[in-house]
Amino acid sequence: MLDQEAAFVQIQEAKTMVEEDLQRRLEEFEDEKEQLQKVAASAASLEQQLQQVNLTLQQRDQQLAVLQQEHLDLLRQLTATQETLQAREQSLGDLQMCYDELHAQLEELQGEAASRDDTIRFLQNEKIVLEVALQAARSGREELDRGAKRLEEGTEETSQVLEQLRQELAVKSSQVEHLQQEAATLKKQTQKIKEQFLQQKVMVEAYRRDATSKDQLVSELKATKKRLDSELKELRQELIKLQGEKKSVEVEHVRLQKEMSHVHQQMADLEGHLRSAQRERDEMETHLQSLQFDKEQTVALTEANAVLKKQVEELQQEAARAITEQKQRMKRLGSDLSSAQKEMKTKHKAYENAVGILSRRLQEALAAKESAEAELSQLRAQVASGGSDLPLHERIQALEAELQAVGHSKTMLEKELQEIIALTSQELEEYREKVLELEDELQESRGFRRKIKRLEELNKKLALELEHERGKLTGLGQSNAALREHNSILETALAKREADLVQLNLQVQAVLQRKEEEDRQTKQLVHTLQAALEREKAKVHSLKEQVAAAKADAGHNRRHFKAATLELSEVKKEL
């Protein structure tokens, strides 16, 4: 009885232990199921993150391709900029040559201006000489006027003397008849006087002709004087104009010197800009080398990105396979766990029912046994006290048979209980095996969790590498943007310099054309002035010759007039 109760207690304890163990296993299974669901959710999120990483990698590849294209465009722009810089250097060399030519032309213009100054001084000296000659001509003309007046007075006096002589001859004609002797002598004298008179008349006619010619000469001299005065006025005006032009030329020369200094300054500025452009070109070359190095790094990074992409794809495929396997395993584990739970519940109910039935039957058997034993002990006591009684013996035999039947039923119940214990132990072993399998699967799921953690760590590393790549790409983008901005600044500066060079070239060409036009006008004016000066010199020379001839004629006339006056005085004395 005690063994049966102890066995029953052990069975109850084993049952409670199995129930507690199963409950604990079920709770662990629930926890593991929740954790596996979380792991599946994290795996799904990791898959989404991997897809996002794939998309970002594709975007980065596209951005890298765009940046490489922009880098190539920048390289082409840099080569074009270098070519334009070389062209600008060549144009600057041409401008330097033009500047040297302009400087030489300016020196020639300065020499021509000096020669013009000498020519102006020579013209001023010639003007002074012409004024002196004109003053001498005026004085000679005044002397001629005075001589002509004296000649007119002498002719009047001679005409008066001749008139008086005629009157005296008329008076004396009467006396001539009486003075025939004197007439012969007087005839000779009169013949002589006639001859002298004829000579004087011829001389007077010649003098008149000379006087008319002198009048004509004087009128011509007056006309030439007027013309010379007008030409002198014109020369003075031209001289004033030349002085104004000289001043304008000097002002223009000063302006040209200022322009030349400005051009020098601009050339210095352009040289400074050229040096700065060369420095910028050197910097651009160094930056280009760094960009080539960055390009090599970007090529290496693209290769590394391709390798990482392959690794990410492999990890994605592996994670997808693992996630699908884990999902299938989770489904299988869930189905197994649910079936095990259902089976455990059914078996637990059946076990509880069987144990309850057996416990009730065992309790009934024990109660019947106890009652039979008590009745048997009473009957035995009655038999011992009252002697032998047949019904008591039969009752005892029946009780013994009943006890045997109860014992047999007890043994049968014990066998059934042993069978149930064996069955429960077998089921416990099976459940232990299932639990071990589930623990193995949990270990595998934990390994998968470790793998997921490793994938998360790899994802973090990839995210860090992606951030690093993003930083590099942003740096490259900023450097490319800075290069584009610097290139645009260089293009605007080059366009501005080109416009300045074009404007300077136009200004230089305008100055050259203006100088050529002024030189041509100045040369033409100098030629006209030289021709006018030569004409005036010829006219002055002819006037000098005419004045000398007039002076010679006036001296000759004076001598003739003196001779005539002397002869007239002698005639008067003889008369």
Coordinates of C-alpha atoms in Angstrom, one line a residue:
M1 CA 0.0 0.0 0.0
L2 CA 2.7 2.4 1.0
D3 CA 4.7 1.4 -2.2
Q4 CA 1.6 2.0 -4.3
E5 CA 1.0 5.4 -2.6
A6 CA 4.7 6.3 -3.0
A7 CA 4.6 5.2 -6.6
F8 CA 1.4 7.2 -7.1
V9 CA 3.0 10.2 -5.4
Q10 CA 6.1 9.8 -7.7
I11 CA 3.7 9.5 -10.7
Q12 CA 2.0 12.7 -9.6
E13 CA 5.3 14.5 -9.0
A14 CA 6.6 13.2 -12.4
K15 CA 3.4 14.4 -13.9
T16 CA 3.7 17.8 -12.3
M17 CA 7.4 18.0 -13.3
V18 CA 6.6 16.9 -16.8
E19 CA 3.8 19.5 -16.9
E20 CA 6.1 22.2 -15.5
D21 CA 8.9 21.2 -17.9
L22 CA 6.4 21.2 -20.8
Q23 CA 5.0 24.6 -19.7
R24 CA 8.6 26.0 -19.4
R25 CA 9.5 24.5 -22.8
L26 CA 6.3 26.0 -24.2
E27 CA 7.1 29.4 -22.7
E28 CA 10.7 29.1 -24.1
F29 CA 9.2 28.0 -27.4
E30 CA 6.9 31.1 -27.3
D31 CA 9.9 33.3 -26.4
E32 CA 12.0 31.7 -29.1
K33 CA 9.1 32.1 -31.5
E34 CA 8.8 35.8 -30.7
Q35 CA 12.5 36.2 -31.0
L36 CA 12.5 34.3 -34.3
Q37 CA 9.6 36.6 -35.4
K38 CA 11.7 39.6 -34.4
V39 CA 14.7 38.0 -36.2
A40 CA 12.5 37.5 -39.3
A41 CA 11.3 41.1 -39.0
S42 CA 14.9 42.3 -38.6
A43 CA 15.9 40.1 -41.5
A44 CA 13.1 41.6 -43.6
S45 CA 14.2 45.1 -42.5
L46 CA 17.8 44.1 -43.4
E47 CA 16.6 42.8 -46.7
Q48 CA 14.9 46.2 -47.3
Q49 CA 18.0 48.0 -46.1
L50 CA 20.1 45.8 -48.4
Q51 CA 17.7 46.7 -51.3
Q52 CA 18.0 50.4 -50.3
V53 CA 21.8 49.9 -50.1
N54 CA 21.6 48.4 -53.6
L55 CA 19.6 51.3 -54.8
T56 CA 22.0 53.8 -53.2
L57 CA 24.9 51.9 -54.7
Q58 CA 23.2 52.1 -58.1
Q59 CA 22.6 55.8 -57.5
R60 CA 26.2 56.2 -56.5
D61 CA 27.3 54.4 -59.6
Q62 CA 25.1 56.7 -61.7
Q63 CA 26.4 59.7 -59.8
L64 CA 30.0 58.4 -60.2
A65 CA 29.4 58.0 -63.9
V66 CA 27.9 61.5 -64.1
L67 CA 30.9 62.8 -62.1
Q68 CA 33.3 60.9 -64.4
Q69 CA 31.5 62.5 -67.4
E70 CA 31.7 65.9 -65.7
H71 CA 35.4 65.2 -65.0
L72 CA 35.9 64.4 -68.7
D73 CA 34.0 67.6 -69.6
L74 CA 36.1 69.6 -67.2
L75 CA 39.3 68.0 -68.7
R76 CA 38.1 69.0 -72.2
Q77 CA 37.2 72.4 -70.9
L78 CA 40.6 72.6 -69.3
T79 CA 42.3 71.7 -72.6
A80 CA 40.2 74.2 -74.4
T81 CA 41.1 76.8 -71.8
Q82 CA 44.8 75.9 -72.2
E83 CA 44.4 76.3 -76.0
T84 CA 42.7 79.6 -75.5
L85 CA 45.4 80.7 -73.1
Q86 CA 48.0 79.8 -75.7
A87 CA 46.0 81.7 -78.3
R88 CA 45.8 84.6 -75.8
E89 CA 49.6 84.4 -75.3
Q90 CA 50.1 84.4 -79.0
S91 CA 47.7 87.4 -79.3
L92 CA 49.6 89.1 -76.5
G93 CA 52.8 88.5 -78.4
D94 CA 51.3 90.0 -81.5
L95 CA 50.1 92.9 -79.4
Q96 CA 53.6 93.3 -78.0
M97 CA 54.9 93.4 -81.6
C98 CA 52.1 96.0 -82.4
Y99 CA 53.1 97.9 -79.4
D100 CA 56.8 97.9 -80.4
E101 CA 55.7 99.0 -83.9
L102 CA 53.5 101.7 -82.3
H103 CA 56.4 102.8 -80.2
A104 CA 58.7 103.0 -83.2
Q105 CA 56.0 104.9 -85.1
L106 CA 55.6 107.2 -82.1
E107 CA 59.3 107.8 -82.1
E108 CA 59.1 108.6 -85.8
L109 CA 56.1 110.8 -85.2
Q110 CA 58.2 112.6 -82.5
G111 CA 61.0 113.0 -85.0
E112 CA 58.6 114.2 -87.6
A113 CA 57.1 116.6 -85.0
A114 CA 60.6 117.9 -84.3
S115 CA 61.3 118.2 -88.0
R116 CA 57.9 120.0 -88.2
D117 CA 59.0 122.3 -85.4
D118 CA 62.2 123.0 -87.4
T119 CA 60.2 123.6 -90.5
I120 CA 57.9 126.0 -88.6
R121 CA 60.9 127.8 -87.3
F122 CA 62.4 127.9 -90.8
L123 CA 59.1 129.2 -92.1
Q124 CA 59.0 131.8 -89.3
N125 CA 62.6 132.9 -90.3
E126 CA 61.6 132.9 -94.0
K127 CA 58.6 135.0 -93.0
I128 CA 60.9 137.4 -91.2
V129 CA 63.1 137.6 -94.3
L130 CA 60.1 138.1 -96.5
E131 CA 58.8 140.8 -94.2
V132 CA 62.3 142.5 -94.3
A133 CA 62.3 142.1 -98.1
L134 CA 58.7 143.4 -98.3
Q135 CA 59.8 146.4 -96.1
A136 CA 62.7 147.0 -98.4
A137 CA 60.4 146.7 -101.4
R138 CA 58.0 149.1 -99.8
S139 CA 60.9 151.6 -99.2
G140 CA 62.1 151.1 -102.8
R141 CA 58.6 151.7 -104.0
E142 CA 58.4 154.8 -101.9
E143 CA 61.7 155.9 -103.4
L144 CA 60.3 155.1 -106.8
D145 CA 57.2 157.1 -106.0
R146 CA 59.3 160.0 -104.9
G147 CA 61.6 159.7 -108.0
A148 CA 58.5 159.6 -110.2
K149 CA 57.1 162.7 -108.5
R150 CA 60.5 164.4 -109.0
L151 CA 60.5 163.2 -112.6
E152 CA 57.0 164.6 -113.1
E153 CA 58.1 167.9 -111.5
G154 CA 61.2 167.9 -113.7
T155 CA 59.1 167.2 -116.8
E156 CA 56.7 170.0 -115.8
E157 CA 59.7 172.3 -115.3
T158 CA 61.2 171.2 -118.7
S159 CA 57.8 171.8 -120.3
Q160 CA 57.7 175.2 -118.8
V161 CA 61.2 175.9 -119.8
L162 CA 60.4 174.6 -123.3
E163 CA 57.4 176.9 -123.4
Q164 CA 59.5 179.8 -122.3
L165 CA 62.0 178.8 -124.9
R166 CA 59.3 178.7 -127.5
Q167 CA 58.2 182.1 -126.5
E168 CA 61.8 183.4 -126.4
L169 CA 62.3 181.7 -129.8
A170 CA 59.3 183.4 -131.1
V171 CA 60.6 186.7 -129.7
K172 CA 64.0 186.0 -130.9
S173 CA 62.8 184.9 -134.3
S174 CA 62.4 188.4 -135.3
Q175 CA 65.8 189.1 -133.9
V176 CA 67.1 186.1 -135.8
E177 CA 66.4 187.7 -139.0
H178 CA 68.5 190.6 -137.9
L179 CA 71.0 188.4 -136.4
Q180 CA 71.8 186.1 -139.3
Q181 CA 75.3 185.9 -138.3
E182 CA 74.3 185.0 -134.9
A183 CA 71.8 182.8 -136.6
A184 CA 74.4 180.7 -138.3
T185 CA 76.1 180.2 -135.0
L186 CA 72.8 179.9 -133.3
K187 CA 71.7 177.5 -136.0
K188 CA 74.5 175.3 -135.0
Q189 CA 73.5 175.8 -131.4
T190 CA 69.9 175.3 -132.1
Q191 CA 70.6 172.3 -134.2
K192 CA 72.6 171.1 -131.3
I193 CA 69.8 172.1 -128.9
K194 CA 67.3 170.4 -131.2
E195 CA 69.4 167.3 -131.1
Q196 CA 69.6 167.6 -127.4
F197 CA 65.9 168.5 -127.3
L198 CA 65.1 165.5 -129.4
Q199 CA 67.3 163.4 -127.2
Q200 CA 65.6 165.0 -124.2
K201 CA 62.3 164.4 -125.8
V202 CA 63.2 160.8 -126.5
M203 CA 64.5 160.6 -123.0
V204 CA 61.3 162.1 -121.7
E205 CA 59.3 159.7 -123.8
A206 CA 61.4 156.9 -122.6
Y207 CA 61.1 158.3 -119.1
R208 CA 57.3 158.5 -119.6
R209 CA 57.3 155.0 -120.9
D210 CA 59.5 154.1 -118.0
A211 CA 57.1 156.0 -115.7
T212 CA 54.1 154.2 -117.2
S213 CA 56.0 151.0 -116.9
K214 CA 57.0 152.0 -113.4
D215 CA 53.3 152.9 -112.8
Q216 CA 52.4 149.5 -114.1
L217 CA 55.2 148.0 -112.0
V218 CA 54.0 150.0 -109.0
S219 CA 50.4 148.8 -109.7
E220 CA 51.7 145.3 -110.1
L221 CA 53.8 145.8 -107.0
K222 CA 50.7 147.1 -105.2
A223 CA 48.7 144.1 -106.5
T224 CA 51.6 141.8 -105.5
K225 CA 51.7 143.7 -102.2
K226 CA 48.0 143.1 -101.7
R227 CA 48.4 139.5 -102.8
L228 CA 51.5 139.2 -100.5
D229 CA 49.5 140.8 -97.7
S230 CA 46.6 138.4 -98.3
E231 CA 49.1 135.6 -98.6
L232 CA 50.8 136.9 -95.5
K233 CA 47.5 136.9 -93.8
E234 CA 46.9 133.4 -95.1
L235 CA 50.4 132.5 -94.0
R236 CA 49.7 134.1 -90.6
Q237 CA 46.4 132.2 -90.4
E238 CA 48.1 129.1 -91.5
L239 CA 50.9 129.8 -89.0
I240 CA 48.3 130.3 -86.3
K241 CA 46.6 127.2 -87.6
L242 CA 49.9 125.4 -87.6
Q243 CA 50.6 126.7 -84.1
G244 CA 47.1 125.5 -83.1
E245 CA 47.8 122.2 -84.8
K246 CA 51.2 122.1 -83.1
K247 CA 49.5 122.7 -79.8
S248 CA 46.9 120.0 -80.7
V249 CA 49.8 117.8 -81.9
E250 CA 51.6 118.5 -78.6
V251 CA 48.3 117.8 -76.7
E252 CA 47.8 114.7 -78.9
H253 CA 51.5 113.8 -78.2
V254 CA 50.9 114.2 -74.5
R255 CA 47.7 112.2 -74.9
L256 CA 49.5 109.6 -76.9
Q257 CA 52.2 109.5 -74.2
K258 CA 49.4 109.1 -71.6
E259 CA 47.8 106.5 -73.8
M260 CA 51.2 104.8 -74.2
S261 CA 51.7 104.9 -70.5
H262 CA 48.1 103.6 -70.1
V263 CA 49.0 101.0 -72.8
H264 CA 52.2 100.2 -70.8
Q265 CA 50.1 99.9 -67.7
Q266 CA 47.6 97.7 -69.5
M267 CA 50.4 95.7 -70.9
A268 CA 51.8 95.4 -67.4
D269 CA 48.4 94.4 -66.1
L270 CA 48.0 92.0 -69.0
E271 CA 51.4 90.6 -68.2
G272 CA 50.3 90.3 -64.5
H273 CA 47.1 88.7 -65.6
L274 CA 49.1 86.4 -67.9
R275 CA 51.4 85.5 -65.0
S276 CA 48.4 84.9 -62.8
A277 CA 46.8 82.9 -65.6
Q278 CA 50.0 80.9 -65.9
R279 CA 50.0 80.4 -62.2
E280 CA 46.3 79.4 -62.4
R281 CA 47.2 77.1 -65.2
D282 CA 50.0 75.5 -63.1
E283 CA 47.5 75.2 -60.3
M284 CA 45.0 73.7 -62.7
E285 CA 47.6 71.3 -63.9
T286 CA 48.5 70.3 -60.3
H287 CA 44.8 70.1 -59.6
L288 CA 44.4 68.1 -62.8
Q289 CA 47.1 65.7 -61.6
S290 CA 45.2 65.5 -58.3
L291 CA 42.0 64.9 -60.2
Q292 CA 43.7 62.2 -62.2
F293 CA 44.9 60.7 -58.9
D294 CA 41.3 61.1 -57.7
K295 CA 40.1 59.5 -60.9
E296 CA 42.4 56.5 -60.3
Q297 CA 41.1 56.4 -56.7
T298 CA 37.5 56.6 -58.1
V299 CA 38.3 53.8 -60.5
A300 CA 39.7 51.8 -57.6
L301 CA 36.6 52.7 -55.6
T302 CA 34.4 51.7 -58.4
E303 CA 36.2 48.4 -58.6
A304 CA 35.9 48.1 -54.8
N305 CA 32.2 49.2 -55.1
A306 CA 31.7 46.4 -57.7
V307 CA 33.3 43.9 -55.4
L308 CA 31.2 45.2 -52.5
K309 CA 28.2 45.1 -54.8
K310 CA 28.9 41.5 -55.6
Q311 CA 29.4 40.7 -51.9
V312 CA 26.2 42.6 -51.1
E313 CA 24.4 40.6 -53.8
E314 CA 25.8 37.4 -52.5
L315 CA 24.9 38.4 -48.9
Q316 CA 21.5 39.4 -50.1
Q317 CA 21.1 36.1 -51.9
E318 CA 22.4 34.2 -48.9
A319 CA 20.2 36.3 -46.5
A320 CA 17.2 35.7 -48.8
R321 CA 17.9 32.0 -48.8
A322 CA 18.5 32.0 -45.1
I323 CA 15.4 34.1 -44.5
T324 CA 13.3 31.8 -46.7
E325 CA 14.8 28.7 -45.0
Q326 CA 14.3 30.3 -41.6
K327 CA 10.7 31.2 -42.5
Q328 CA 10.1 27.7 -43.7
R329 CA 11.7 26.4 -40.6
M330 CA 9.7 28.8 -38.5
K331 CA 6.6 27.6 -40.2
R332 CA 7.6 24.0 -39.7
L333 CA 8.6 24.7 -36.1
G334 CA 5.3 26.5 -35.5
S335 CA 3.3 23.7 -37.1
D336 CA 5.4 21.1 -35.1
L337 CA 5.0 23.1 -32.0
S338 CA 1.3 23.5 -32.5
S339 CA 0.9 19.8 -33.2
A340 CA 3.1 19.0 -30.3
Q341 CA 1.0 21.3 -28.1
K342 CA -2.2 19.7 -29.3
E343 CA -0.8 16.2 -28.9
M344 CA 0.5 17.1 -25.5
K345 CA -2.9 18.5 -24.5
T346 CA -4.7 15.4 -25.8
K347 CA -2.3 13.0 -24.2
H348 CA -2.3 15.1 -21.1
K349 CA -6.1 14.9 -21.0
A350 CA -6.0 11.2 -21.7
Y351 CA -3.3 10.7 -19.1
E352 CA -5.3 12.7 -16.6
N353 CA -8.4 10.7 -17.4
A354 CA -6.5 7.4 -17.2
V355 CA -4.8 8.3 -14.0
G356 CA -8.1 9.6 -12.6
I357 CA -9.8 6.4 -13.5
L358 CA -7.0 4.2 -12.2
S359 CA -6.7 6.3 -9.1
R360 CA -10.5 6.0 -8.5
R361 CA -10.4 2.3 -9.2
L362 CA -7.4 1.9 -7.0
Q363 CA -9.0 3.9 -4.3
E364 CA -12.1 1.8 -4.7
A365 CA -10.1 -1.4 -4.6
L366 CA -8.2 -0.2 -1.6
A367 CA -11.5 0.7 0.1
A368 CA -12.9 -2.7 -0.9
K369 CA -9.8 -4.4 0.3
E370 CA -9.8 -2.5 3.6
S371 CA -13.5 -3.3 4.1
A372 CA -12.9 -6.9 3.1
E373 CA -9.9 -7.1 5.4
A374 CA -11.9 -5.5 8.2
E375 CA -14.8 -7.8 7.6
L376 CA -12.4 -10.8 7.3
S377 CA -10.7 -9.8 10.6
Q378 CA -14.1 -9.6 12.2
L379 CA -15.1 -12.9 10.8
R380 CA -11.9 -14.5 11.9
A381 CA -12.4 -13.0 15.3
Q382 CA -15.9 -14.4 15.4
V383 CA -14.7 -17.7 14.3
A384 CA -12.0 -17.7 16.9
S385 CA -14.5 -16.8 19.6
G386 CA -17.5 -18.7 18.5
G387 CA -16.2 -21.8 16.9
S388 CA -16.8 -23.1 13.5
D389 CA -19.7 -21.9 11.6
L390 CA -20.2 -22.8 8.0
P391 CA -21.7 -19.6 6.8
L392 CA -18.8 -17.7 8.4
H393 CA -16.3 -20.0 6.7
E394 CA -18.1 -19.5 3.4
R395 CA -18.1 -15.8 4.1
I396 CA -14.4 -15.9 4.9
Q397 CA -13.7 -17.9 1.7
A398 CA -15.8 -15.4 -0.2
L399 CA -13.9 -12.6 1.4
E400 CA -10.6 -14.3 0.6
A401 CA -11.7 -14.8 -2.9
E402 CA -12.8 -11.2 -3.1
L403 CA -9.4 -10.2 -1.6
Q404 CA -7.7 -12.3 -4.2
A405 CA -9.8 -10.7 -6.8
V406 CA -9.0 -7.3 -5.4
G407 CA -5.4 -8.2 -5.2
H408 CA -5.6 -9.5 -8.8
S409 CA -7.3 -6.2 -9.8
K410 CA -4.7 -4.4 -7.8
T411 CA -1.9 -6.2 -9.6
M412 CA -3.7 -5.5 -12.8
L413 CA -4.1 -1.8 -11.9
E414 CA -0.4 -1.7 -10.9
K415 CA 0.5 -3.3 -14.2
E416 CA -1.7 -0.8 -16.0
L417 CA -0.1 1.9 -13.9
Q418 CA 3.4 0.6 -14.7
E419 CA 2.4 0.5 -18.4
I420 CA 1.1 4.1 -18.1
I421 CA 4.3 5.0 -16.3
A422 CA 6.4 3.3 -19.0
L423 CA 4.2 4.9 -21.7
T424 CA 4.6 8.3 -20.0
S425 CA 8.3 7.7 -19.6
Q426 CA 8.5 6.7 -23.3
E427 CA 6.5 9.8 -24.2
L428 CA 8.7 11.9 -22.0
E429 CA 11.7 10.4 -23.8
E430 CA 10.1 11.2 -27.1
Y431 CA 9.2 14.7 -25.8
R432 CA 12.8 15.1 -24.6
E433 CA 14.0 14.1 -28.0
K434 CA 11.6 16.5 -29.6
V435 CA 12.8 19.1 -27.1
L436 CA 16.4 18.3 -28.0
E437 CA 15.5 18.6 -31.6
L438 CA 13.8 21.9 -30.9
E439 CA 16.8 23.0 -28.9
D440 CA 19.0 22.1 -31.8
E441 CA 16.8 24.0 -34.1
L442 CA 16.9 26.8 -31.5
Q443 CA 20.7 26.6 -31.6
E444 CA 20.5 26.8 -35.3
S445 CA 18.2 29.7 -35.1
R446 CA 20.6 31.3 -32.6
G447 CA 23.3 30.6 -35.1
F448 CA 21.1 32.3 -37.7
R449 CA 20.7 35.2 -35.2
R450 CA 24.5 35.3 -34.9
K451 CA 24.6 35.2 -38.7
I452 CA 22.0 38.0 -38.8
K453 CA 24.1 39.9 -36.3
R454 CA 27.1 39.4 -38.4
L455 CA 25.1 40.5 -41.4
E456 CA 24.0 43.5 -39.4
E457 CA 27.7 44.3 -38.6
L458 CA 28.5 43.8 -42.2
N459 CA 25.7 46.1 -43.1
K460 CA 27.0 48.7 -40.6
K461 CA 30.4 48.4 -42.2
L462 CA 28.9 48.7 -45.6
A463 CA 26.9 51.7 -44.4
L464 CA 30.1 53.2 -43.0
E465 CA 31.9 52.5 -46.3
L466 CA 28.9 54.0 -48.1
E467 CA 29.1 57.1 -45.9
H468 CA 32.8 57.2 -46.6
E469 CA 32.0 56.9 -50.3
R470 CA 29.3 59.5 -50.0
G471 CA 31.8 61.8 -48.4
K472 CA 34.3 61.1 -51.1
L473 CA 31.6 61.6 -53.8
T474 CA 30.4 64.8 -52.1
G475 CA 34.1 65.9 -51.9
L476 CA 34.5 65.1 -55.6
G477 CA 31.2 66.8 -56.4
Q478 CA 32.4 69.9 -54.4
S479 CA 35.7 69.8 -56.1
N480 CA 34.0 69.4 -59.5
A481 CA 31.7 72.3 -58.6
A482 CA 34.6 74.3 -57.5
L483 CA 36.4 73.4 -60.7
R484 CA 33.3 74.3 -62.8
E485 CA 33.1 77.6 -60.9
H486 CA 36.8 78.3 -61.3
N487 CA 36.5 77.3 -65.0
S488 CA 33.6 79.7 -65.4
I489 CA 35.5 82.4 -63.6
L490 CA 38.5 81.7 -65.9
E491 CA 36.3 81.8 -69.0
T492 CA 34.7 85.1 -67.9
A493 CA 38.2 86.5 -67.1
L494 CA 39.4 85.3 -70.5
A495 CA 36.4 86.7 -72.3
K496 CA 36.9 90.0 -70.4
R497 CA 40.6 90.0 -71.3
E498 CA 39.7 89.1 -74.9
A499 CA 37.2 92.0 -75.0
D500 CA 39.8 94.3 -73.4
L501 CA 42.4 93.1 -76.0
V502 CA 39.9 93.6 -78.8
Q503 CA 39.0 97.0 -77.5
L504 CA 42.7 97.9 -77.1
N505 CA 43.5 96.6 -80.6
L506 CA 40.6 98.7 -81.9
Q507 CA 41.9 101.7 -80.0
V508 CA 45.4 101.1 -81.3
Q509 CA 44.1 100.7 -84.8
A510 CA 42.1 103.9 -84.4
V511 CA 45.1 105.8 -83.0
L512 CA 47.2 104.4 -85.9
Q513 CA 44.6 105.4 -88.5
R514 CA 44.3 108.8 -86.9
K515 CA 48.0 109.2 -86.7
E516 CA 48.4 108.1 -90.3
E517 CA 45.6 110.6 -91.4
E518 CA 47.3 113.4 -89.4
D519 CA 50.7 112.5 -90.8
R520 CA 49.2 112.4 -94.3
Q521 CA 47.5 115.8 -93.7
T522 CA 50.6 117.2 -92.1
K523 CA 52.8 115.9 -94.9
Q524 CA 50.3 117.3 -97.5
L525 CA 50.3 120.6 -95.6
V526 CA 54.1 120.7 -95.4
H527 CA 54.3 120.0 -99.1
T528 CA 51.8 122.7 -99.9
L529 CA 53.6 125.1 -97.6
Q530 CA 56.9 124.1 -99.1
A531 CA 55.5 124.7 -102.6
A532 CA 54.0 128.0 -101.5
L533 CA 57.3 128.9 -99.9
E534 CA 59.1 128.1 -103.1
R535 CA 56.7 130.1 -105.1
E536 CA 57.0 133.0 -102.6
K537 CA 60.8 132.7 -102.7
A538 CA 60.6 132.8 -106.6
K539 CA 58.3 135.8 -106.4
V540 CA 60.5 137.5 -103.9
H541 CA 63.5 136.8 -106.0
S542 CA 61.7 138.2 -109.1
L543 CA 60.6 141.2 -107.0
K544 CA 64.1 141.6 -105.8
E545 CA 65.3 141.5 -109.4
Q546 CA 62.5 143.9 -110.5
V547 CA 63.4 146.2 -107.6
A548 CA 67.1 146.0 -108.5
A549 CA 66.2 146.7 -112.2
A550 CA 63.8 149.5 -111.0
K551 CA 66.6 150.9 -108.9
A552 CA 69.0 150.7 -111.8
D553 CA 66.5 152.4 -114.1
A554 CA 65.8 155.0 -111.5
G555 CA 69.6 155.7 -111.1
H556 CA 69.9 155.8 -114.9
N557 CA 66.9 158.1 -115.1
R558 CA 68.4 160.2 -112.3
R559 CA 71.6 160.4 -114.2
H560 CA 69.8 161.3 -117.4
F561 CA 67.7 163.8 -115.5
K562 CA 70.8 165.4 -114.0
A563 CA 72.4 165.5 -117.4
A564 CA 69.2 167.0 -118.8
T565 CA 69.0 169.5 -116.0
L566 CA 72.6 170.4 -116.5
E567 CA 72.1 170.8 -120.2
L568 CA 69.0 172.9 -119.6
S569 CA 70.9 175.0 -117.2
E570 CA 73.7 175.4 -119.8
V571 CA 71.1 176.2 -122.4
K572 CA 69.6 178.7 -120.1
K573 CA 73.0 180.1 -119.4
E574 CA 73.7 180.3 -123.1
L575 CA 70.3 181.8 -123.8

